[in-house]
Coordinates of C-alpha atoms and ligand atoms in Angstrom, one line a residue:
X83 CA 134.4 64.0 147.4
X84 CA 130.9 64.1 149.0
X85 CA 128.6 61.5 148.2
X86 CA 125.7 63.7 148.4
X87 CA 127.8 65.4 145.8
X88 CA 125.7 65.0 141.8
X89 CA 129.7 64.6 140.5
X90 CA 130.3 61.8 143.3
X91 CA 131.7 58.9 140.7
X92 CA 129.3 55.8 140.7
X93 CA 132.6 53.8 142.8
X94 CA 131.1 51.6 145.1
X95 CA 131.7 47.9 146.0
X96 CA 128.4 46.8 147.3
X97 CA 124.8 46.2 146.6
X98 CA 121.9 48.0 144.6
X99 CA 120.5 48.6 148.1
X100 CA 123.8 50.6 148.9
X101 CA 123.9 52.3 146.0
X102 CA 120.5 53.6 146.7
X103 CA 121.1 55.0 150.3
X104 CA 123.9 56.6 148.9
X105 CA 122.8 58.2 146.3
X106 CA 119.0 58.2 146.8
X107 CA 118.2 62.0 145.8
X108 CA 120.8 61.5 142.5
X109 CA 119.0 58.5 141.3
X110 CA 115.5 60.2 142.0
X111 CA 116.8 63.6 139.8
X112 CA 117.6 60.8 137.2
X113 CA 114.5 59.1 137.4
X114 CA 112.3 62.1 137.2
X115 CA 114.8 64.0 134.2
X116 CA 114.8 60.0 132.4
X117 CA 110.7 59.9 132.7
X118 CA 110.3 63.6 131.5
X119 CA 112.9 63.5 128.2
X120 CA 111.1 60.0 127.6
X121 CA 107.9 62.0 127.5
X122 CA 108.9 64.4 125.2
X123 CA 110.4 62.2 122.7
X124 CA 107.5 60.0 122.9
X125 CA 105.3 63.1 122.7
X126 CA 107.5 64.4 119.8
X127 CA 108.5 61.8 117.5
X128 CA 108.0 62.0 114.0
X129 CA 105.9 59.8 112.5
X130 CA 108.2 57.0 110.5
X131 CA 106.1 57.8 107.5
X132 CA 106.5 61.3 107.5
X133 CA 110.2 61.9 108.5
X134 CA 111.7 62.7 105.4
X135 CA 109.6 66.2 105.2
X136 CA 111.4 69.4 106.7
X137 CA 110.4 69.9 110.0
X138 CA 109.7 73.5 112.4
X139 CA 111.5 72.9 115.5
X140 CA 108.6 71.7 118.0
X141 CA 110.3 73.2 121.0
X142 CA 110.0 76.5 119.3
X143 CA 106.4 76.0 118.0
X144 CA 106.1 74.8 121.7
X145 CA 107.6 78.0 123.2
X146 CA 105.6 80.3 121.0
X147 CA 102.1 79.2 122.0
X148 CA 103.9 79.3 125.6
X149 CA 104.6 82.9 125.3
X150 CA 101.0 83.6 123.1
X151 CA 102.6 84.5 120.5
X152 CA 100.2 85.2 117.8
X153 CA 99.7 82.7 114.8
X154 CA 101.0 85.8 111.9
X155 CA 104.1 86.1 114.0
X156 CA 104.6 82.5 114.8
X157 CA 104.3 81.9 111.0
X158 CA 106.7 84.5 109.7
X159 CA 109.2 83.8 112.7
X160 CA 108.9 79.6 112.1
X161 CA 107.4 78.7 109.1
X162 CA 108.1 81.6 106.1
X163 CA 112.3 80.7 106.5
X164 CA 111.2 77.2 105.3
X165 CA 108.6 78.7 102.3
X166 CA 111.7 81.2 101.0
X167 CA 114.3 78.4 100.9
X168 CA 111.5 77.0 98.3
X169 CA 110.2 74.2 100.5
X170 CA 106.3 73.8 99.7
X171 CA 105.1 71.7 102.8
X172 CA 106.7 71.7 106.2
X173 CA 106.3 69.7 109.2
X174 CA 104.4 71.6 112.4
X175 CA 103.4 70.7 116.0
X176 CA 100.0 71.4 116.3
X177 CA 97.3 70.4 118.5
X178 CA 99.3 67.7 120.1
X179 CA 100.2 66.1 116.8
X180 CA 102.0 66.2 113.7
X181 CA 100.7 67.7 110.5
X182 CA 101.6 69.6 107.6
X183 CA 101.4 73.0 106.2
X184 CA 101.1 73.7 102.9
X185 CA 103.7 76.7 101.7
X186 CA 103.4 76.7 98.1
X187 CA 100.2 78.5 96.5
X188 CA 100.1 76.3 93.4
X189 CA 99.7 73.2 96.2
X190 CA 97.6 74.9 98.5
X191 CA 95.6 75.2 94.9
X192 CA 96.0 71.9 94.9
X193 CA 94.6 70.8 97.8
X194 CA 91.8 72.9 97.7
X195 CA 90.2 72.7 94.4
X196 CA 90.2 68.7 95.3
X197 CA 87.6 68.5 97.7
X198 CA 86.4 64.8 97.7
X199 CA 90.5 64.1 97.9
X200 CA 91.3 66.0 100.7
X201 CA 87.9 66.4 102.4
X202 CA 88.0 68.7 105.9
X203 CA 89.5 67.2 108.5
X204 CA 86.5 67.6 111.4
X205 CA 88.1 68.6 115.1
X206 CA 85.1 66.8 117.5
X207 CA 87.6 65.4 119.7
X208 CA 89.0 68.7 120.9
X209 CA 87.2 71.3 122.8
X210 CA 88.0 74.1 121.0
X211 CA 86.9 72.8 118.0
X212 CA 83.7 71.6 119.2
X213 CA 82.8 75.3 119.7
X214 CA 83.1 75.6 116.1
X215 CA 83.5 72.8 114.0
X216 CA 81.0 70.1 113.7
X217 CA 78.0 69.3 111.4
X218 CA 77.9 72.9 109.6
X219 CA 79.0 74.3 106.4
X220 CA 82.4 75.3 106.6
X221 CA 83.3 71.8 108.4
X222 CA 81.7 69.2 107.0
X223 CA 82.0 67.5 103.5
X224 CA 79.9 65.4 101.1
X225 CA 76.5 65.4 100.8
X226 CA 75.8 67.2 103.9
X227 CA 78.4 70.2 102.5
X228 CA 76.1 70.2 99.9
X229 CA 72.9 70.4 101.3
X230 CA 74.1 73.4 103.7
X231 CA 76.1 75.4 101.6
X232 CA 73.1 75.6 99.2
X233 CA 70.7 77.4 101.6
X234 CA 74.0 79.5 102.9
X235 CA 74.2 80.5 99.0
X236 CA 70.5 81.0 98.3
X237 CA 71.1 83.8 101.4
X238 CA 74.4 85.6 99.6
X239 CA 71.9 85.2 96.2
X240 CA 70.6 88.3 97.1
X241 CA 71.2 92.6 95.9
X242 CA 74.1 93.4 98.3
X243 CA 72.1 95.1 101.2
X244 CA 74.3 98.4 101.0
X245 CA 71.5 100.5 103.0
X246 CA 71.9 98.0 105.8
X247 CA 75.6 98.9 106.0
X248 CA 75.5 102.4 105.8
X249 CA 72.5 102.4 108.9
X250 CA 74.6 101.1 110.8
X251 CA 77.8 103.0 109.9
X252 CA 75.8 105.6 110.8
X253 CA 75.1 104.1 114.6
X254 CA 79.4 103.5 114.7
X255 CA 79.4 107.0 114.4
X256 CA 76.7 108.1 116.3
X257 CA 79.7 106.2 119.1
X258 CA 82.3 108.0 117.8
X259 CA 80.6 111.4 118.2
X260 CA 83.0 114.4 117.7
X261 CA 86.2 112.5 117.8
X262 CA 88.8 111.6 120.4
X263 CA 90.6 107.7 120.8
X264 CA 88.5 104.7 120.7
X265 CA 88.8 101.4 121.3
X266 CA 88.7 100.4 117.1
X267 CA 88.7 97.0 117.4
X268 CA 85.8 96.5 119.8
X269 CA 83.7 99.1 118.3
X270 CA 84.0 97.3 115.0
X271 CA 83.5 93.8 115.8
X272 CA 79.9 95.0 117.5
X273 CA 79.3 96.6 114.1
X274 CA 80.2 93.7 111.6
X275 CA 77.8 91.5 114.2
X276 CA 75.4 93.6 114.0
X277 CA 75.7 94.2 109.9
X278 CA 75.5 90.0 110.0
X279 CA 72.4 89.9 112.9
X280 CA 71.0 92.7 110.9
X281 CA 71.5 91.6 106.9
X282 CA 72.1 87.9 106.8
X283 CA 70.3 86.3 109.8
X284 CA 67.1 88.3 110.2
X285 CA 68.1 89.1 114.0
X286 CA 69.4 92.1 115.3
X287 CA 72.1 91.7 117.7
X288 CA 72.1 95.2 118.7
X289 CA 75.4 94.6 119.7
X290 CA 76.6 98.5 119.2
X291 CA 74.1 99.2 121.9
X292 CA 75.8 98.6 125.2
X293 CA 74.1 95.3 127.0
X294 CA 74.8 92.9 130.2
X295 CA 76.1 89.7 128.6
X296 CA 75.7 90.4 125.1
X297 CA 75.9 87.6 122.4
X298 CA 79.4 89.3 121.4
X299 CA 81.0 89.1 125.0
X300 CA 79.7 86.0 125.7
X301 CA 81.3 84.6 122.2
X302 CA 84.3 86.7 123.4
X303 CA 84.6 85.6 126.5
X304 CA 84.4 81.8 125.0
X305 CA 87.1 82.2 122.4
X306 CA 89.4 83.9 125.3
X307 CA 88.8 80.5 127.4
X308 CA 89.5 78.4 124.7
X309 CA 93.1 79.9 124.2
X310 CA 94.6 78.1 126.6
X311 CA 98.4 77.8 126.0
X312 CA 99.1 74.5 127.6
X313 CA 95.7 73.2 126.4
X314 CA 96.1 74.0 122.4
X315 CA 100.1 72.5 123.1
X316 CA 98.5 69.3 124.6
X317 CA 95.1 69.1 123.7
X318 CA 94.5 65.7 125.1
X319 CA 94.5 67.6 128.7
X320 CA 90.9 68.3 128.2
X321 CA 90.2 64.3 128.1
X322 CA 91.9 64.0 131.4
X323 CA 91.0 66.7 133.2
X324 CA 88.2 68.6 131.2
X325 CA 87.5 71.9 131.8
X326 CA 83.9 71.6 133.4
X327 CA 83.2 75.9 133.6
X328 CA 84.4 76.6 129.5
X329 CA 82.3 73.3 128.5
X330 CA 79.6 75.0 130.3
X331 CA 79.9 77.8 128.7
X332 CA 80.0 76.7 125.4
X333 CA 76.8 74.9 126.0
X334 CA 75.7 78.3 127.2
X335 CA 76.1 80.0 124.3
X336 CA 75.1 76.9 122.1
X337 CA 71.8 77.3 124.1
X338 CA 71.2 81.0 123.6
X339 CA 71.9 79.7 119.4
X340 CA 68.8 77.3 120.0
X341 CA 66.4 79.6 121.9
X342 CA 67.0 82.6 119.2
X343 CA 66.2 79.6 116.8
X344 CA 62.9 78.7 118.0
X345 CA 62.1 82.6 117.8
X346 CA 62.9 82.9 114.4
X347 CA 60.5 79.8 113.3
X348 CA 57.7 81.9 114.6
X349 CA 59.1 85.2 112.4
X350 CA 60.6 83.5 108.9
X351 CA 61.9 86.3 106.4
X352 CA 63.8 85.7 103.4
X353 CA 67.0 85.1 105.6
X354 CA 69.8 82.8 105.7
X355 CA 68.0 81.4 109.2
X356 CA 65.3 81.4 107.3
X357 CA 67.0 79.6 104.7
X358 CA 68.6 76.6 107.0
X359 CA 65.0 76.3 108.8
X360 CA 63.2 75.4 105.8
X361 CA 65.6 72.5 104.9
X362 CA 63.6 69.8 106.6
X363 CA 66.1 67.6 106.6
X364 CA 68.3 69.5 108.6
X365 CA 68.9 67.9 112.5
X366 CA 68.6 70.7 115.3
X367 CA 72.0 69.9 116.1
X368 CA 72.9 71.1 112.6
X369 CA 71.1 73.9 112.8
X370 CA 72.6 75.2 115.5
X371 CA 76.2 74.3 114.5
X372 CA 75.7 76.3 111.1
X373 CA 74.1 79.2 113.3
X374 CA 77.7 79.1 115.1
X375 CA 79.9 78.9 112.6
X376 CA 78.1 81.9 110.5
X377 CA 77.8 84.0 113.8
X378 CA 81.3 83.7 114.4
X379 CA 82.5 83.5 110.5
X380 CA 80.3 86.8 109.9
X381 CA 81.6 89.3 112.1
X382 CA 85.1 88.3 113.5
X383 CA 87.1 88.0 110.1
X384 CA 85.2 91.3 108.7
X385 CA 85.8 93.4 111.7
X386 CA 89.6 92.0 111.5
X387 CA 90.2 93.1 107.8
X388 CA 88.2 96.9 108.5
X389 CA 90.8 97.2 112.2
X390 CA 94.0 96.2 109.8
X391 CA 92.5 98.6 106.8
X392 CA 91.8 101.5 109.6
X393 CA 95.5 100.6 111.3
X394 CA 97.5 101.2 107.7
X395 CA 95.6 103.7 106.6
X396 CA 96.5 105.4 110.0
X397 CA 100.1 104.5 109.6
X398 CA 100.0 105.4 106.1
X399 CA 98.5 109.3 105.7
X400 CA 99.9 109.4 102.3
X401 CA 97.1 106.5 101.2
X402 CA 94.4 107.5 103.6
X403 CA 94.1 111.3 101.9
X404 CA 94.5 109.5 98.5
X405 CA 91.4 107.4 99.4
X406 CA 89.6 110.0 100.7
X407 CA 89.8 111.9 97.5
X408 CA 88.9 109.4 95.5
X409 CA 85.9 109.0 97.9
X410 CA 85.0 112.8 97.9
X411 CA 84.7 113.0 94.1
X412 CA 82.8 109.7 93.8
X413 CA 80.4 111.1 96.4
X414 CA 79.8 114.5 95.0
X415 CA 78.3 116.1 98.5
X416 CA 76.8 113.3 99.4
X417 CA 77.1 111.3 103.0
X418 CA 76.2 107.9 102.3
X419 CA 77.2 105.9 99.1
X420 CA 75.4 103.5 96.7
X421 CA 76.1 100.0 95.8
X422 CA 77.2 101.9 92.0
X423 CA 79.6 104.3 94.1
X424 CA 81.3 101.7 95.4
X425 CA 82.2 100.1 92.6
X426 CA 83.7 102.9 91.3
X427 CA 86.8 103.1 94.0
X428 CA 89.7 101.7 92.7
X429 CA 92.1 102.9 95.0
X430 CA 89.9 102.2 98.2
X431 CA 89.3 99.1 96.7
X432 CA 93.3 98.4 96.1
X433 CA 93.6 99.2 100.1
X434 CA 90.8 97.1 101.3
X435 CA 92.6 94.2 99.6
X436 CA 96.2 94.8 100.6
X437 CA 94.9 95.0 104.1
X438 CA 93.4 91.8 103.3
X439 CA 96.9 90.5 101.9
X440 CA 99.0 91.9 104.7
X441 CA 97.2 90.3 107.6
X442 CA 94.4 88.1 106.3
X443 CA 91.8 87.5 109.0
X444 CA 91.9 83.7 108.1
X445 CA 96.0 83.2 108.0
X446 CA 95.8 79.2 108.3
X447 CA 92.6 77.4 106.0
X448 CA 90.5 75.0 108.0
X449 CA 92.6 71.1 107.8
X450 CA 92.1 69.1 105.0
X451 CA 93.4 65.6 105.6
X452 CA 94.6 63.4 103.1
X453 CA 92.3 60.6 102.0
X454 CA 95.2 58.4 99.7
X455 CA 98.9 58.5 99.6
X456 CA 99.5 61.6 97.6
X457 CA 102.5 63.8 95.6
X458 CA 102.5 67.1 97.1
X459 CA 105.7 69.0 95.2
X460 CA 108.7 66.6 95.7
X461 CA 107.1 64.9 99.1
X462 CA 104.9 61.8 99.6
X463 CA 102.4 62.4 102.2
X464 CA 100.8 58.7 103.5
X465 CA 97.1 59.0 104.0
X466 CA 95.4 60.1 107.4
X467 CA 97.9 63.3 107.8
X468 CA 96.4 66.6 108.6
X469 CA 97.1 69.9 105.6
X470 CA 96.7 73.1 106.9
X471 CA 96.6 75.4 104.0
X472 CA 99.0 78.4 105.2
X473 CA 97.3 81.9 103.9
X474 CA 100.0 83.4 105.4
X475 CA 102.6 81.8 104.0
X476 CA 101.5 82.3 100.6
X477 CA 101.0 85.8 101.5
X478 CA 104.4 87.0 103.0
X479 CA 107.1 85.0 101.4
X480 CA 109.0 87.4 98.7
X481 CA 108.7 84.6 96.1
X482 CA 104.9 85.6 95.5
X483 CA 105.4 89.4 96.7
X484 CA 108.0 91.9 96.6
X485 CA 109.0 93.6 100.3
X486 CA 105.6 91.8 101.8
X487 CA 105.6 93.1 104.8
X488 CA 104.8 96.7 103.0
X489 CA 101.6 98.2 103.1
X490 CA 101.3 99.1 99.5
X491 CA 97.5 99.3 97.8
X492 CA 99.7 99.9 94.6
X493 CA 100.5 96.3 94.1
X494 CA 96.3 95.7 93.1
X495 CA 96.4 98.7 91.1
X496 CA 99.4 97.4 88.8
X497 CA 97.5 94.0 87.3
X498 CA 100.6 92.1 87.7
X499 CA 100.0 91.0 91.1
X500 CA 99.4 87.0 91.0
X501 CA 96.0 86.0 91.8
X502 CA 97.0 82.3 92.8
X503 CA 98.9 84.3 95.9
X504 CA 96.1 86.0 96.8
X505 CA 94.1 84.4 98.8
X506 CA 92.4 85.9 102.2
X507 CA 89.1 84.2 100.7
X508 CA 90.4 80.9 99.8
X509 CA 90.8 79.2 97.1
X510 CA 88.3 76.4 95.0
X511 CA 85.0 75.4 95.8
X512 CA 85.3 76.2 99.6
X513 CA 86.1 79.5 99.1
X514 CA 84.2 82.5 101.4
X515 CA 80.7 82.3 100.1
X516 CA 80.2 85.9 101.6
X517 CA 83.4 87.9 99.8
X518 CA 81.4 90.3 97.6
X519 CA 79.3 90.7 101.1
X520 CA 82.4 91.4 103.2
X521 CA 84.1 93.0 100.4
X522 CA 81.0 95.6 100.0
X523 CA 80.4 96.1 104.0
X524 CA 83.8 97.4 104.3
X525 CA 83.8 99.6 101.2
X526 CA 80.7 101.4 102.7
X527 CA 82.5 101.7 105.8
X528 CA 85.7 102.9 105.0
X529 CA 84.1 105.1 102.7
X530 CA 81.7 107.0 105.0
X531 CA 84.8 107.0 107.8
X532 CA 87.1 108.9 105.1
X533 CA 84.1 111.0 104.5
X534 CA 83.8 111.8 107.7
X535 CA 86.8 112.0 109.8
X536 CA 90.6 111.7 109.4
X537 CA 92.4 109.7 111.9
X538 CA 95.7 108.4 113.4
X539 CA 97.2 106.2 116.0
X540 CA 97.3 107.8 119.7
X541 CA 101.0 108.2 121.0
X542 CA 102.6 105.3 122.6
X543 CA 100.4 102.9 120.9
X544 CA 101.5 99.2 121.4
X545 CA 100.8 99.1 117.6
X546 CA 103.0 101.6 116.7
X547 CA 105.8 99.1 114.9
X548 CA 103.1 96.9 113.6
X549 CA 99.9 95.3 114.2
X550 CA 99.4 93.6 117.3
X551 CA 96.7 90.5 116.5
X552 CA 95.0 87.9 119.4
X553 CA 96.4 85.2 120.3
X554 CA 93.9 82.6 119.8
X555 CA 93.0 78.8 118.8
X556 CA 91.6 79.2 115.1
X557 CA 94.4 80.4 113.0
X558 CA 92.7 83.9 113.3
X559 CA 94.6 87.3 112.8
X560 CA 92.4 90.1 114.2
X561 CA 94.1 93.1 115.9
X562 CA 93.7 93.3 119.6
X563 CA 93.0 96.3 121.7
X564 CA 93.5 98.5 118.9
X565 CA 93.1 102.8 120.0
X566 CA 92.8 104.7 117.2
X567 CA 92.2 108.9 117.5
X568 CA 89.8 110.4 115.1
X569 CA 88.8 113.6 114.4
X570 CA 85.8 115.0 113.0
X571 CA 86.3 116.7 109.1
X572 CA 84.1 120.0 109.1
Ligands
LIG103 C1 87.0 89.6 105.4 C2 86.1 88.7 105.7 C3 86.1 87.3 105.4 C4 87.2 86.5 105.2 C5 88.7 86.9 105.1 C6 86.7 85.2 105.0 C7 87.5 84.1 104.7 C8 87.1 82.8 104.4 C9 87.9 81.7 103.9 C10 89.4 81.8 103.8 C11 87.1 80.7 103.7 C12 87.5 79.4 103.1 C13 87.7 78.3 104.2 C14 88.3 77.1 103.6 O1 88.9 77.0 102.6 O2 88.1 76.1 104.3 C15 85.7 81.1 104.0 C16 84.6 80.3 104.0 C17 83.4 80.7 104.4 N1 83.0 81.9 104.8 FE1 84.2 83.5 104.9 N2 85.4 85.1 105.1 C18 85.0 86.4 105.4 C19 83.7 86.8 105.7 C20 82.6 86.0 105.8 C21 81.3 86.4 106.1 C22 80.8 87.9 106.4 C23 80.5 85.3 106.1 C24 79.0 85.3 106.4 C25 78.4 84.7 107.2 C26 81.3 84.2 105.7 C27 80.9 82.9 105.6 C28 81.7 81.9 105.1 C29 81.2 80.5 104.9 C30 79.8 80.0 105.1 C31 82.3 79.8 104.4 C32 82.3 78.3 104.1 C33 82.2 78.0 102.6 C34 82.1 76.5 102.3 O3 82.9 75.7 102.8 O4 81.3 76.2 101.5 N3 82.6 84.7 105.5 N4 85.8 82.4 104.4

């Protein structure tokens, strides 16, 4: 047999130094596959204190981000098997370490209602996160929660600013014209940023009117850099070899937050900038990490929930003329509704919800991280371990809701459905400050789109078998590069 043969039998009679000429490129394959699979394990392992939890494969977790799969797929592929089969916490890879996600909706209740016990976990270390997370309201807990979430809540403490909604429906369609296939998704996001700009931060945006390097590509073209398969895999990357151009341009953007800051203290309104400015004990820094998290909290999850509502009510023409009805009668003639005809559209309403259910724009909570050794269902979690809520767990396995994957508004017109599984707003104390905003923004809009056009999906749309979200960093589900053809109602 060769000896430059891999199957040449280790038979030799003399020293380590012979045994190394002849098999030099053998041992080096060795070396190299021995130093790599040590890697992995050591990458990999399981905790000691947290191996007797039911675990997602990490190689498959692993080859999902690889391919960009998005985090709605990844979840029902991965995770939902484990939630059917009863399990109420499993095991995931994420972010370069383990951490568990919470299946069950009475623990995510759990978990959530107890804030001082499992406070937010805060991501500073990683890049992605320091886009978002950081002193602000959504991730920070205690005192400081406190003191920012009541000048967010003094801003939502407000008459629902309805008019401001339907203006600016009125510039989407002033886009849409006539009719004919547009990009939905993209339209809509400029039009949920400029509805927050416009109604919550006392700054127009004018993000429907085309611009060079508007605030929404720039934050676009951040959150695109930030998804980084390999990166969001092995997060620790960024320590070793940081990625100078996206740091800059976070800093970029976090600058353009500041400067629009300092404007707004010469031009104070009864805003939620308004709001955070007058807190004098608020750092700049915190400032402009609130201003972050409500810019991209505002528009991205709202302009997610009106692409999926648009996408089913496209794939669904049996709902879509049932809503327009509904919306015809309630408008008698007119164009533009009030904030009293909106509450008076129970089926557009049942929709708007099951669009909310079927792909929630927030499909995994911010992490909690447990404070004490705690219970959760029949596992013992030590303390210091990362809970990630799972929204979209609780919202696709058939033990909550029958056939889930259906789009059918039916389900919140019969009051069966269980409100502990319902959850696109969260659950507890931290839930969405902003829902009855949200919810009315896209009641108006829906209901002046019925009004004025029908639409469908163009042919051969990647979309056609179901929605097609981002792949992204944050646990976000927002459809991506979604067409839609409308056509004008005489
Ligand atoms: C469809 C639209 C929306 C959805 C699905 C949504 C979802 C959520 C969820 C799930 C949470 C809870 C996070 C947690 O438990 O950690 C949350 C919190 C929050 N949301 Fe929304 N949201 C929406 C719209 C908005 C809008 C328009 C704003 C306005 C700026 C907003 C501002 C906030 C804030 C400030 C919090 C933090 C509350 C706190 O921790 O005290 N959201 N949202």
């Amino acid at each position: 047999m060769p000896s430059s043969s891999i199957l040449a039998p280790l038979a030799y009679n003399g020293s380590v130094e012979a045994l190394y000429r002849t098999y030099t490129w053998q041992l080096w394959c060795l070396s190299v596959v021995g130093f790599f699979y040590a890697l992995v394990q050591y990458l990999l392992a399981v905790p000691s204190d947290l191996r007797h939890l039911p675990k997602v494969s990490p190689y498959a977790t692993i080859w999902s981000y690889a391919i960009r799969e998005s985090v709605d797929r990844r979840v029902k592929r991965l995770i939902i098997p484990f939630a059917e089969r009863g399990e109420g916490v499993v095991l995931v890879y994420m972010l370069g370490k383990w951490g568990v996600h919470v299946l069950d909706a009475s623990l995510v209740k759990t978990v959530c209602h107890n804030v001082d016990r499992f406070p937010k976990k805060n991501y500073q270390e990683h890049l992605h996160f320091t886009f978002l997370s950081g002193p602000n309201v959504v991730f920070s807990n205690g005192e400081m929660w406190k003191r920012h979430s009541a000048s967010v809540k003094a801003a939502f403490d407000r008459e629902i600013p309805v008019h401001h909604f339907v203006a600016l429906s009125d510039e989407l369609f002033r886009r849409i014209g006539k009719g004919g296939v547009y990009r939905f998704s993209e339209l809509v996001q400029r039009y949920t940023l400029d509805v927050v700009g416009t109604a919550l931060l006392g700054y127009n945006f004018r993000a429907m009117q085309t611009q060079e390097d508007s605030f929404v590509d720039h934050f676009n073209r951040v959150m695109s850099k930030i998804a980084v398969p390999i990166r969001l895999i092995l997060p620790f990357l960024d320590d070793w070899f940081p990625r100078h151009e996206v740091i800059a341009d976070v800093q970029a953007l976090n600058s353009r937050y500041g400067a629009l800051l300092e404007s707004k203290k010469q031009d104070l309104g009864l805003d939620l900038l308004t709001y955070l400015l007058e807190d004098s004990t608020m750092s700049t820094e915190e400032l402009i990490s609130n201003f972050s998290i409500l810019f991209s909290a505002g528009h991205d999850t709202t302009s997610g929930a009106l692409s999926t509502a648009v996408y089913h009510l496209a794939q669904h023409p049996e709902h879509q003329s049932k809503a327009r009805e509904e919306v015809l009668a309630v408008l008698a003639g007119r164009d533009e509704p009030t904030y009293e005809d909106l509450g008076r559209l129970p089926f557009l309403n049942a929709c708007i919800k099951e669009a909310l259910r079927i792909n929630s724009p927030i499909s995994l909570l911010p992490a909690r991280i447990t404070t004490e050794y705690v219970m959760l269902g029949k596992y013992s979690i030590p303390a210091g371990v990362s809970l990630v809520p799972n929204v979209c767990a609780v919202h696709h396995t058939q033990r909550n809701w029958t056939d889930p994957s259906r789009f059918d508004p039916y389900r919140f017109i019969d009051k069966s459905t269980r409100a502990i599984a319902n959850i696109p707003f969260g659950t507890g104390p931290r839930q969405c400050v902003a829902r009855q905003f949200s919810l009315y923004e896209q009641r108006t809009l829906l209901c002046m789109l019925l009004r004025q056009y029908e639409w469908r999906l163009p042919a051969r749309s990647p979309h056609a078998d179901y929605v097609k979200n981002e792949f992204g960093a944050f646990g976000l589900s927002i459809p991506h590069d979604l067409d839609i053809e409308f056509t004008k109602r005489v």
